[in-house]
Tab-separated table of C-alpha atoms and ligand atoms in Angstrom:
chain	number	residue	atom	x	y	z
A	208	MET	CA	39.259	-20.531	-47.617
A	209	ARG	CA	43.234	-20.936	-47.231
A	210	GLU	CA	44.829	-18.008	-45.393
A	211	LYS	CA	46.630	-15.389	-47.477
A	212	ARG	CA	50.257	-14.211	-47.334
A	213	GLY	CA	49.938	-11.369	-44.592
A	214	LEU	CA	52.250	-8.249	-43.748
A	215	GLY	CA	54.352	-10.230	-41.422
A	216	SER	CA	56.458	-11.704	-44.444
A	217	ALA	CA	56.779	-8.236	-46.099
A	218	PRO	CA	60.022	-6.435	-46.407
A	219	LEU	CA	58.707	-3.295	-45.732
A	220	LYS	CA	61.301	-0.827	-44.415
A	221	GLY	CA	62.148	2.146	-46.739
A	222	ARG	CA	59.879	0.655	-49.684
A	223	ARG	CA	57.242	2.280	-51.414
A	224	VAL	CA	54.209	0.163	-50.838
A	225	LEU	CA	50.890	0.727	-53.124
A	226	VAL	CA	48.253	-0.028	-50.682
A	227	ARG	CA	44.506	-0.629	-51.839
A	228	VAL	CA	41.903	0.583	-49.358
A	229	ASP	CA	38.348	1.069	-49.448
A	230	PHE	CA	37.644	4.813	-48.193
A	231	ASN	CA	34.207	4.802	-50.154
A	232	VAL	CA	32.609	6.409	-47.227
A	233	PRO	CA	28.968	7.702	-47.022
A	234	GLN	CA	28.535	11.132	-47.525
A	235	ASP	CA	25.912	13.511	-46.575
A	236	ALA	CA	24.405	15.997	-48.984
A	237	ASN	CA	26.988	18.366	-48.326
A	238	GLY	CA	29.928	15.831	-48.882
A	239	GLN	CA	30.694	15.586	-45.183
A	240	ILE	CA	31.596	11.924	-44.246
A	241	ALA	CA	28.625	10.570	-42.469
A	242	ASP	CA	30.371	7.515	-40.982
A	243	ASP	CA	34.405	7.122	-40.872
A	244	ARG	CA	33.960	3.277	-40.296
A	245	ARG	CA	35.907	2.146	-43.431
A	246	ILE	CA	38.943	4.649	-42.654
A	247	VAL	CA	38.963	3.626	-38.732
A	248	GLU	CA	39.058	-0.039	-39.724
A	249	ALA	CA	42.158	0.542	-41.901
A	250	LEU	CA	44.241	1.819	-39.229
A	251	PRO	CA	45.782	-1.371	-37.777
A	252	THR	CA	47.335	-1.824	-41.333
A	253	LEU	CA	48.252	1.777	-41.764
A	254	ASN	CA	49.880	1.899	-38.290
A	255	HIS	CA	51.829	-1.462	-38.998
A	256	LEU	CA	53.234	0.147	-42.093
A	257	ARG	CA	54.157	3.271	-40.602
A	258	ALA	CA	55.724	1.425	-37.783
A	259	ALA	CA	57.879	-0.628	-40.095
A	260	GLY	CA	58.961	2.489	-42.022
A	261	ALA	CA	57.160	1.684	-45.390
A	262	ARG	CA	56.754	4.649	-47.740
A	263	SER	CA	52.844	4.031	-48.485
A	264	ILE	CA	51.003	5.224	-51.413
A	265	LEU	CA	47.170	4.664	-50.630
A	266	MET	CA	44.662	4.208	-53.212
A	267	SER	CA	40.708	4.098	-53.142
A	268	HIS	CA	37.752	4.829	-55.064
A	269	LEU	CA	34.948	7.092	-53.898
A	270	GLY	CA	31.339	6.544	-55.577
A	271	ARG	CA	30.914	5.923	-59.065
A	272	PRO	CA	32.414	8.960	-61.121
A	273	ASP	CA	32.433	6.713	-64.329
A	274	GLY	CA	35.841	7.513	-65.650
A	275	HIS	CA	35.531	11.040	-65.378
A	276	ARG	CA	37.365	13.803	-62.786
A	277	ASP	CA	34.422	14.901	-60.742
A	278	PRO	CA	35.224	17.246	-57.945
A	279	ARG	CA	31.858	15.883	-56.102
A	280	PHE	CA	34.041	12.438	-55.737
A	281	SER	CA	37.561	14.061	-54.788
A	282	LEU	CA	39.020	12.235	-51.902
A	283	ARG	CA	39.962	15.604	-50.392
A	284	PRO	CA	37.480	15.020	-47.386
A	285	VAL	CA	38.864	11.583	-46.823
A	286	VAL	CA	42.439	12.534	-46.451
A	287	HIS	CA	41.388	15.447	-44.155
A	288	ARG	CA	39.803	12.597	-41.892
A	289	LEU	CA	42.375	10.314	-42.147
A	290	SER	CA	45.024	12.823	-41.679
A	291	ALA	CA	43.173	13.470	-38.288
A	292	VAL	CA	42.793	9.642	-37.049
A	293	LEU	CA	46.397	8.945	-38.198
A	294	GLY	CA	47.763	12.191	-36.191
A	295	GLN	CA	49.909	12.761	-39.340
A	296	PRO	CA	49.223	14.733	-42.503
A	297	VAL	CA	48.390	12.815	-45.671
A	298	PRO	CA	48.891	14.729	-48.639
A	299	LEU	CA	46.365	14.139	-51.579
A	300	ALA	CA	48.166	13.851	-54.839
A	301	ASP	CA	46.366	15.837	-57.547
A	302	ASP	CA	46.324	12.922	-60.073
A	303	ILE	CA	46.577	9.080	-59.930
A	304	VAL	CA	49.122	8.298	-62.248
A	305	GLY	CA	50.435	11.801	-63.421
A	306	ILE	CA	53.122	13.787	-62.815
A	307	HIS	CA	51.837	14.775	-59.581
A	308	ALA	CA	51.670	11.345	-58.051
A	309	ILE	CA	55.032	10.164	-59.273
A	310	GLU	CA	56.801	13.262	-57.950
A	311	GLN	CA	55.022	13.102	-54.684
A	312	SER	CA	55.499	9.288	-54.314
A	313	THR	CA	59.231	9.519	-54.861
A	314	ARG	CA	59.749	12.227	-52.211
A	315	LEU	CA	58.071	9.968	-49.698
A	316	GLU	CA	60.292	9.465	-46.344
A	317	ASN	CA	59.856	6.287	-44.132
A	318	GLY	CA	56.620	6.189	-42.164
A	319	GLN	CA	55.125	8.551	-44.574
A	320	PHE	CA	51.542	8.363	-46.509
A	321	LEU	CA	50.506	9.713	-49.757
A	322	MET	CA	47.022	9.140	-50.996
A	323	LEU	CA	46.141	9.116	-54.696
A	324	GLU	CA	43.135	10.927	-56.198
A	325	ASN	CA	40.016	8.684	-56.641
A	326	LEU	CA	41.027	6.031	-59.024
A	327	ARG	CA	37.739	5.963	-60.628
A	328	PHE	CA	38.398	9.297	-62.232
A	329	HIS	CA	40.274	7.152	-64.691
A	330	PRO	CA	38.381	4.800	-67.177
A	331	GLY	CA	41.329	2.607	-66.836
A	332	GLU	CA	40.292	1.721	-63.169
A	333	GLU	CA	37.155	-0.317	-63.905
A	334	ALA	CA	38.278	-1.630	-67.284
A	335	ASN	CA	40.894	-2.960	-65.270
A	336	ASP	CA	43.054	-1.671	-68.395
A	337	PRO	CA	46.611	-3.109	-68.485
A	338	ALA	CA	48.354	0.109	-69.367
A	339	PHE	CA	46.718	1.902	-66.414
A	340	ALA	CA	47.604	-1.347	-64.112
A	341	ALA	CA	51.076	-0.979	-65.285
A	342	GLN	CA	51.309	2.831	-64.459
A	343	LEU	CA	49.718	2.413	-60.909
A	344	SER	CA	52.404	-0.555	-60.198
A	345	ARG	CA	55.228	1.809	-61.365
A	346	LEU	CA	54.397	3.805	-58.314
A	347	GLY	CA	55.255	1.029	-56.028
A	348	GLU	CA	57.462	-1.909	-55.238
A	349	LEU	CA	55.092	-3.855	-53.241
A	350	PHE	CA	51.085	-4.209	-53.159
A	351	VAL	CA	49.222	-4.334	-49.995
A	352	GLU	CA	45.486	-5.407	-50.475
A	353	ASP	CA	43.408	-3.903	-47.559
A	354	ALA	CA	40.283	-2.900	-49.176
A	355	PHE	CA	38.135	-5.806	-48.461
A	356	GLY	CA	34.946	-3.840	-49.556
A	357	SER	CA	36.330	-4.037	-53.042
A	358	VAL	CA	37.640	-7.412	-53.569
A	359	HIS	CA	34.550	-8.454	-55.563
A	360	ARG	CA	35.738	-6.155	-58.238
A	361	ALA	CA	38.210	-7.182	-60.915
A	362	HIS	CA	39.620	-3.733	-61.235
A	363	ALA	CA	43.324	-2.302	-62.051
A	364	SER	CA	43.868	-1.595	-58.527
A	365	THR	CA	42.600	-4.698	-56.994
A	366	VAL	CA	43.788	-7.373	-59.755
A	367	GLY	CA	45.875	-5.504	-61.940
A	368	VAL	CA	48.416	-4.208	-59.746
A	369	ALA	CA	48.138	-7.613	-57.401
A	370	LYS	CA	49.737	-9.416	-60.885
A	371	ARG	CA	52.311	-7.070	-61.430
A	372	LEU	CA	53.938	-6.622	-57.839
A	373	PRO	CA	54.579	-9.038	-55.109
A	374	SER	CA	51.106	-8.728	-53.040
A	375	PHE	CA	50.378	-9.169	-49.425
A	376	ALA	CA	46.868	-9.195	-47.554
A	377	GLY	CA	46.385	-6.283	-45.005
A	378	LEU	CA	45.223	-6.903	-41.539
A	379	LEU	CA	41.766	-5.918	-42.432
A	380	VAL	CA	41.341	-8.057	-45.119
A	381	GLU	CA	42.688	-10.956	-42.973
A	382	ARG	CA	40.136	-10.106	-40.044
A	383	GLU	CA	37.217	-9.939	-42.555
A	384	ILE	CA	38.261	-13.518	-44.098
A	385	ARG	CA	38.352	-14.823	-40.604
A	386	GLU	CA	35.107	-13.545	-39.359
A	387	LEU	CA	32.980	-14.044	-42.301
A	388	SER	CA	34.377	-17.460	-42.810
A	389	ARG	CA	31.907	-18.244	-40.083
A	390	LEU	CA	29.162	-18.002	-42.252
A	391	ARG	CA	30.777	-20.015	-44.864
A	392	ASP	CA	31.689	-23.393	-42.973
A	393	GLY	CA	29.606	-25.016	-39.979
A	394	ILE	CA	26.677	-22.538	-39.848
A	395	GLU	CA	24.618	-23.189	-37.075
A	396	ARG	CA	20.994	-23.271	-38.149
A	397	PRO	CA	18.658	-22.022	-38.484
A	398	TYR	CA	20.166	-19.390	-40.439
A	399	ALA	CA	18.422	-16.280	-41.982
A	400	VAL	CA	19.745	-13.625	-44.472
A	401	ILE	CA	18.381	-10.350	-44.503
A	402	VAL	CA	18.958	-8.251	-47.666
A	403	GLY	CA	17.813	-4.547	-48.401
A	404	GLY	CA	19.484	-1.653	-49.573
A	405	ALA	CA	19.223	0.002	-53.175
A	406	LYS	CA	22.279	-1.563	-55.293
A	407	VAL	CA	19.293	-4.031	-56.719
A	408	ALA	CA	21.141	-4.908	-59.896
A	409	ASP	CA	24.362	-5.592	-57.959
A	410	LYS	CA	22.801	-7.592	-55.424
A	411	LEU	CA	19.555	-9.326	-56.623
A	412	PRO	CA	21.483	-11.811	-58.849
A	413	LEU	CA	23.649	-13.056	-56.033
A	414	LEU	CA	20.681	-14.295	-53.695
A	415	THR	CA	20.211	-17.465	-55.675
A	416	SER	CA	23.324	-18.807	-53.928
A	417	PHE	CA	21.819	-18.431	-50.606
A	418	CYS	CA	19.030	-21.069	-51.444
A	419	GLY	CA	19.763	-24.269	-49.552
A	420	ARG	CA	22.560	-22.447	-47.867
A	421	ALA	CA	20.233	-20.359	-45.675
A	422	ASP	CA	16.622	-21.258	-44.145
A	423	ARG	CA	15.040	-17.948	-44.997
A	424	ILE	CA	15.658	-14.732	-47.002
A	425	LEU	CA	14.056	-11.647	-45.823
A	426	LEU	CA	13.964	-9.048	-48.442
A	427	GLY	CA	13.298	-5.153	-47.821
A	428	GLY	CA	14.397	-1.957	-49.071
A	429	ALA	CA	14.227	-1.222	-52.906
A	430	LEU	CA	15.515	-4.732	-53.559
A	431	ALA	CA	11.969	-6.172	-52.467
A	432	PHE	CA	10.422	-4.012	-55.247
A	433	PRO	CA	10.895	-5.934	-58.134
A	434	PHE	CA	9.504	-9.430	-56.191
A	435	LEU	CA	6.645	-7.225	-55.508
A	436	ALA	CA	6.306	-6.235	-58.882
A	437	ALA	CA	6.519	-9.437	-60.372
A	438	ARG	CA	3.576	-10.343	-58.006
A	439	GLY	CA	1.590	-7.766	-59.853
A	440	VAL	CA	1.649	-5.346	-57.015
A	441	ALA	CA	1.280	-1.763	-58.269
A	442	LEU	CA	3.971	0.456	-56.382
A	443	GLY	CA	2.583	3.659	-57.637
A	444	ALA	CA	5.338	6.507	-58.343
A	445	THR	CA	8.159	4.269	-56.886
A	446	ARG	CA	11.229	3.609	-58.950
A	447	VAL	CA	11.472	-0.250	-59.667
A	448	GLU	CA	15.011	-1.388	-61.072
A	449	ALA	CA	13.879	-2.489	-64.494
A	450	GLY	CA	15.033	-5.894	-66.001
A	451	GLN	CA	15.010	-8.052	-63.060
A	452	GLU	CA	11.996	-10.236	-63.953
A	453	ALA	CA	14.479	-13.171	-64.839
A	454	ASN	CA	16.643	-12.596	-61.768
A	455	VAL	CA	13.396	-12.675	-59.525
A	456	ALA	CA	12.000	-15.959	-61.104
A	457	GLU	CA	15.387	-17.644	-60.721
A	458	LEU	CA	15.850	-16.905	-57.080
A	459	LEU	CA	12.071	-17.868	-56.463
A	460	ASN	CA	12.490	-21.054	-58.300
A	461	ALA	CA	15.527	-21.968	-56.364
A	462	ALA	CA	14.197	-21.377	-53.078
A	463	ARG	CA	11.386	-23.391	-53.875
A	464	THR	CA	13.573	-26.380	-54.965
A	465	ALA	CA	15.999	-26.009	-51.877
A	466	GLY	CA	13.122	-25.327	-49.457
A	467	THR	CA	14.333	-21.844	-48.569
A	468	GLU	CA	11.521	-19.711	-47.275
A	469	VAL	CA	11.484	-16.067	-49.218
A	470	VAL	CA	10.185	-13.472	-47.104
A	471	LEU	CA	8.608	-10.210	-48.553
A	472	PRO	CA	6.851	-7.144	-47.238
A	473	THR	CA	2.955	-7.313	-46.852
A	474	ASP	CA	2.690	-3.563	-46.227
A	475	LEU	CA	4.663	-0.480	-46.816
A	476	VAL	CA	5.314	3.097	-45.515
A	477	VAL	CA	5.056	5.516	-48.347
A	478	GLU	CA	5.788	9.029	-49.034
A	479	ARG	CA	3.627	11.360	-51.228
A	480	PRO	CA	3.804	14.593	-52.721
A	481	GLY	CA	2.909	17.496	-50.453
A	482	ARG	CA	2.286	15.212	-47.332
A	483	PRO	CA	4.941	15.167	-44.907
A	484	ASP	CA	3.683	12.678	-42.751
A	485	PRO	CA	4.398	8.953	-43.934
A	486	GLU	CA	1.401	6.823	-44.705
A	487	VAL	CA	0.993	3.003	-43.937
A	488	VAL	CA	-0.551	1.294	-47.081
A	489	ASP	CA	-1.657	-2.419	-47.823
A	490	LEU	CA	0.006	-3.422	-50.949
A	491	LYS	CA	-3.209	-3.488	-52.917
A	492	ARG	CA	-4.084	-0.081	-52.240
A	493	VAL	CA	-0.637	1.712	-53.070
A	494	PRO	CA	-1.591	5.380	-54.414
A	495	ALA	CA	-0.586	6.339	-57.828
A	496	ASP	CA	1.530	9.306	-56.559
A	497	ALA	CA	3.163	6.937	-53.544
A	498	LEU	CA	6.876	6.413	-53.490
A	499	ALA	CA	7.639	3.261	-50.967
A	500	ARG	CA	10.105	4.373	-48.424
A	501	ASP	CA	9.932	1.514	-45.883
A	502	ILE	CA	8.476	-1.615	-44.694
A	503	GLY	CA	4.992	-1.309	-42.646
A	504	PRO	CA	4.080	-2.540	-39.261
A	505	ALA	CA	2.474	-5.595	-40.211
A	506	THR	CA	5.870	-6.720	-42.433
A	507	ARG	CA	8.007	-5.894	-39.035
A	508	ALA	CA	6.015	-8.229	-36.955
A	509	LYS	CA	6.043	-10.932	-39.909
A	510	PHE	CA	10.101	-10.260	-40.221
A	511	LEU	CA	10.543	-10.465	-36.379
A	512	GLY	CA	8.154	-13.777	-36.315
A	513	SER	CA	10.424	-15.384	-39.010
A	514	LEU	CA	13.740	-14.344	-37.301
A	515	ASP	CA	12.484	-16.220	-33.895
A	516	GLY	CA	14.762	-18.848	-33.049
A	517	THR	CA	17.261	-18.120	-35.466
A	518	ARG	CA	20.938	-19.242	-34.714
A	519	THR	CA	22.929	-17.253	-37.489
A	520	CYS	CA	22.008	-13.883	-39.204
A	521	PHE	CA	23.634	-12.119	-41.869
A	522	TRP	CA	22.197	-8.469	-42.641
A	523	ASN	CA	23.134	-6.519	-45.796
A	524	GLY	CA	21.087	-3.365	-46.788
A	525	PRO	CA	18.644	-0.874	-44.837
A	526	LEU	CA	15.223	-1.924	-45.106
A	527	GLY	CA	14.123	1.217	-46.074
A	528	LEU	CA	15.392	4.995	-46.675
A	529	ALA	CA	16.746	5.098	-43.085
A	530	GLU	CA	18.830	8.305	-43.496
A	531	ASP	CA	15.288	9.843	-42.988
A	532	GLU	CA	14.095	9.331	-39.867
A	533	ARG	CA	10.622	8.871	-40.808
A	534	PHE	CA	11.561	5.914	-43.100
A	535	ALA	CA	14.054	4.474	-40.253
A	536	VAL	CA	11.565	2.468	-38.050
A	537	GLY	CA	11.421	-0.698	-40.189
A	538	THR	CA	15.219	-1.228	-40.155
A	539	ARG	CA	15.395	-0.047	-36.635
A	540	GLU	CA	12.653	-2.295	-35.157
A	541	VAL	CA	13.806	-5.527	-37.020
A	542	LEU	CA	17.573	-4.855	-36.195
A	543	ALA	CA	16.565	-4.229	-32.441
A	544	GLY	CA	14.470	-7.359	-32.306
A	545	LEU	CA	17.346	-9.234	-33.940
A	546	GLY	CA	19.810	-8.470	-30.963
A	547	ARG	CA	17.237	-9.875	-28.337
A	548	ILE	CA	17.649	-13.009	-30.326
A	549	PRO	CA	20.856	-15.064	-29.362
A	550	GLY	CA	23.095	-16.072	-31.928
A	551	TYR	CA	25.919	-15.228	-34.183
A	552	HIS	CA	24.890	-11.872	-36.000
A	553	VAL	CA	26.795	-9.990	-38.804
A	554	ALA	CA	26.089	-6.942	-40.567
A	555	ALA	CA	27.827	-5.861	-43.685
A	556	GLY	CA	28.005	-2.816	-46.070
A	557	GLY	CA	29.220	0.965	-45.782
A	558	ASP	CA	25.496	2.227	-45.668
A	559	SER	CA	24.252	-0.377	-43.541
A	560	ALA	CA	27.128	0.129	-40.924
A	561	ARG	CA	26.273	3.782	-40.641
A	562	VAL	CA	22.763	3.252	-40.312
A	563	ALA	CA	23.273	0.616	-37.686
A	564	GLN	CA	25.448	3.016	-35.865
A	565	GLU	CA	22.918	5.946	-36.423
A	566	LEU	CA	19.916	4.213	-35.132
A	567	GLY	CA	21.872	2.634	-32.034
A	568	VAL	CA	21.482	-1.054	-33.009
A	569	SER	CA	25.249	-1.858	-33.501
A	570	GLY	CA	24.919	-4.084	-30.395
A	571	SER	CA	22.654	-6.399	-32.475
A	572	PHE	CA	26.026	-7.747	-34.303
A	573	ALA	CA	28.971	-9.711	-33.219
A	574	PHE	CA	30.797	-8.238	-36.306
A	575	ILE	CA	30.203	-5.482	-38.541
A	576	SER	CA	32.020	-5.888	-42.169
A	577	THR	CA	33.404	-3.067	-44.117
A	578	GLY	CA	32.094	-5.010	-47.125
A	579	GLY	CA	28.633	-4.553	-48.822
A	580	GLY	CA	28.622	-6.377	-52.107
A	581	ALA	CA	31.916	-8.068	-51.126
A	582	ALA	CA	30.685	-9.698	-48.101
A	583	LEU	CA	27.306	-10.839	-49.618
A	584	GLU	CA	29.483	-12.497	-52.378
A	585	PHE	CA	31.957	-13.677	-49.801
A	586	VAL	CA	29.286	-15.448	-47.513
A	587	GLU	CA	27.423	-17.181	-50.261
A	588	GLY	CA	30.549	-18.519	-51.142
A	589	ALA	CA	31.587	-17.107	-54.454
A	590	GLU	CA	35.220	-16.825	-55.432
A	591	LEU	CA	36.438	-12.939	-55.133
A	592	PRO	CA	38.733	-11.681	-57.696
A	593	GLY	CA	40.714	-9.502	-55.462
A	594	LEU	CA	41.360	-12.419	-53.178
A	595	ALA	CA	41.890	-15.140	-55.634
A	596	VAL	CA	44.595	-13.246	-56.975
A	597	LEU	CA	46.713	-12.972	-53.644
A	598	PRO	CA	49.084	-15.704	-52.811
A	599	ASP	CA	48.235	-18.194	-49.997
A	600	ALA	CA	50.564	-18.042	-46.872
B	88	LIG	P1	25.229	-1.252	-48.326
B	88	LIG	O1	26.157	-0.041	-48.644
B	88	LIG	O2	24.977	-1.510	-46.854
B	88	LIG	O3	25.800	-2.576	-49.191
B	88	LIG	P2	23.169	-0.107	-50.305
B	88	LIG	O4	24.380	0.874	-50.786
B	88	LIG	O5	22.978	-1.179	-51.241
B	88	LIG	O6	23.751	-0.737	-48.877
B	88	LIG	O7	22.060	0.540	-50.136
B	88	LIG	C1	21.834	1.471	-48.927
B	88	LIG	C2	21.006	2.826	-49.421
B	88	LIG	O8	19.696	2.067	-49.668
B	88	LIG	C3	20.519	3.306	-48.505
B	88	LIG	O9	20.904	4.663	-48.331
B	88	LIG	C4	19.334	3.495	-48.309
B	88	LIG	O10	18.452	5.061	-48.010
B	88	LIG	C5	18.801	3.109	-49.392
B	88	LIG	N1	17.255	2.334	-49.523
B	88	LIG	C6	16.843	1.365	-48.961
B	88	LIG	N2	15.510	1.234	-49.101
B	88	LIG	C7	15.074	2.180	-49.898
B	88	LIG	C8	13.809	2.691	-50.076
B	88	LIG	N3	12.775	2.049	-50.054
B	88	LIG	N4	13.746	3.644	-51.053
B	88	LIG	C9	14.951	4.452	-51.291
B	88	LIG	N5	16.108	4.027	-50.652
B	88	LIG	C10	16.093	2.792	-50.173
B	89	LIG	C1	31.035	-0.879	-51.643
B	89	LIG	O1	30.525	0.527	-51.055
B	89	LIG	O2	30.304	-1.793	-51.617
B	89	LIG	C2	32.351	-0.659	-52.060
B	89	LIG	O3	33.088	0.350	-52.064
B	89	LIG	C3	32.282	-1.212	-53.580
B	89	LIG	O4	31.612	0.072	-54.321
B	89	LIG	P1	31.039	-0.266	-55.974
B	89	LIG	O5	29.812	-1.164	-55.497
B	89	LIG	O6	30.642	1.123	-56.263
B	89	LIG	O7	32.084	-0.982	-56.779
B	90	LIG	MG1	26.133	1.571	-50.264
């Protein structure tokens, strides 16, 4: 991929700079930030803007509030953490393109920051509504894209603004492109891709592009359920993402044609109502009241066997409900085993990064991307709208 025009050529001093960051951080049940990696990874760009005397207006989404103001998705906890890691208070505007945002942004001094409220409180964000993009653009004179985790979305704050203002790639975006490009060009084989997690409808249709490109695709987490269901496995009371039959068939066909192996779970760890202890079950004997929560021991051994000798590996998505210690074993053991296999290993995803950290397996990876879906699309060779819109260097 061609290099993007970076901050080095941006006239920053005294300018109002709109900066798209991805502060969509994992939160616990009380709204506390469970992992601040996405905030910390934005620091090189934010420090650069501060040192250059820019007046930075930060914008991000958090979760999926679907176009409505919802206090559970406020960026308040995020600005709190950001202020601490920057060592400088970052006020949160009460709105996005309203009177508060306009007033506060015009009052900024050189080297100061303002954060707008959650972009997805406004329906115009995800719709890439031209009127909303124009309102956002009026808050700044330049645009810096540093939200690598969101560049697969053609939204107002990623594409709409970039079309309206002189635009530059931030330092995180540059670093992500540089690292992940190693998984696009000249891959050392065998190449294995491990995908799990919960965003099934987003991720499953993307996997076909790995057929031929990767030697094997290992599937776990909720992502594996539609594949098991297609084989006639009854998954008890587990929620299986509906409407994925055609995507499953397409992937399996493409894999067969390309000679890519698809590796699926052969046993599961389930949770049952009224029974706190997890149970290991064979795929043929999943109880009617069971919820599938993790891959089982036979699957762990099968995954590790198929990773043996791998030279390159890309992982996105926990293999089970890894936030719960009872269901973290599959993810922990497979990733720890991966760490014992020499090669270039990359992890990607907001939740995946947090889980790798919590399970003590971050060291298994040469690089941990802040992108989830964005990294997945990048490494499979797709054109990402939020990058395509940025001028080349
Ligand atoms: P990422 O943010 O790394 O791209 P996702 O957002 O797709 O990953 O998915 C992460 C979530 O998937 C985790 O919170 C994890 O608990 C959940 N998950 C994985 N497997 C299961 C499962 N079997 N049942 C319920 N949730 C699961
Ligand atoms: C992510 O967490 O992958 C990014 O922040 C994008 O979030 P989205 O899938 O809700 O667009
Ligand atoms: Mg996630």
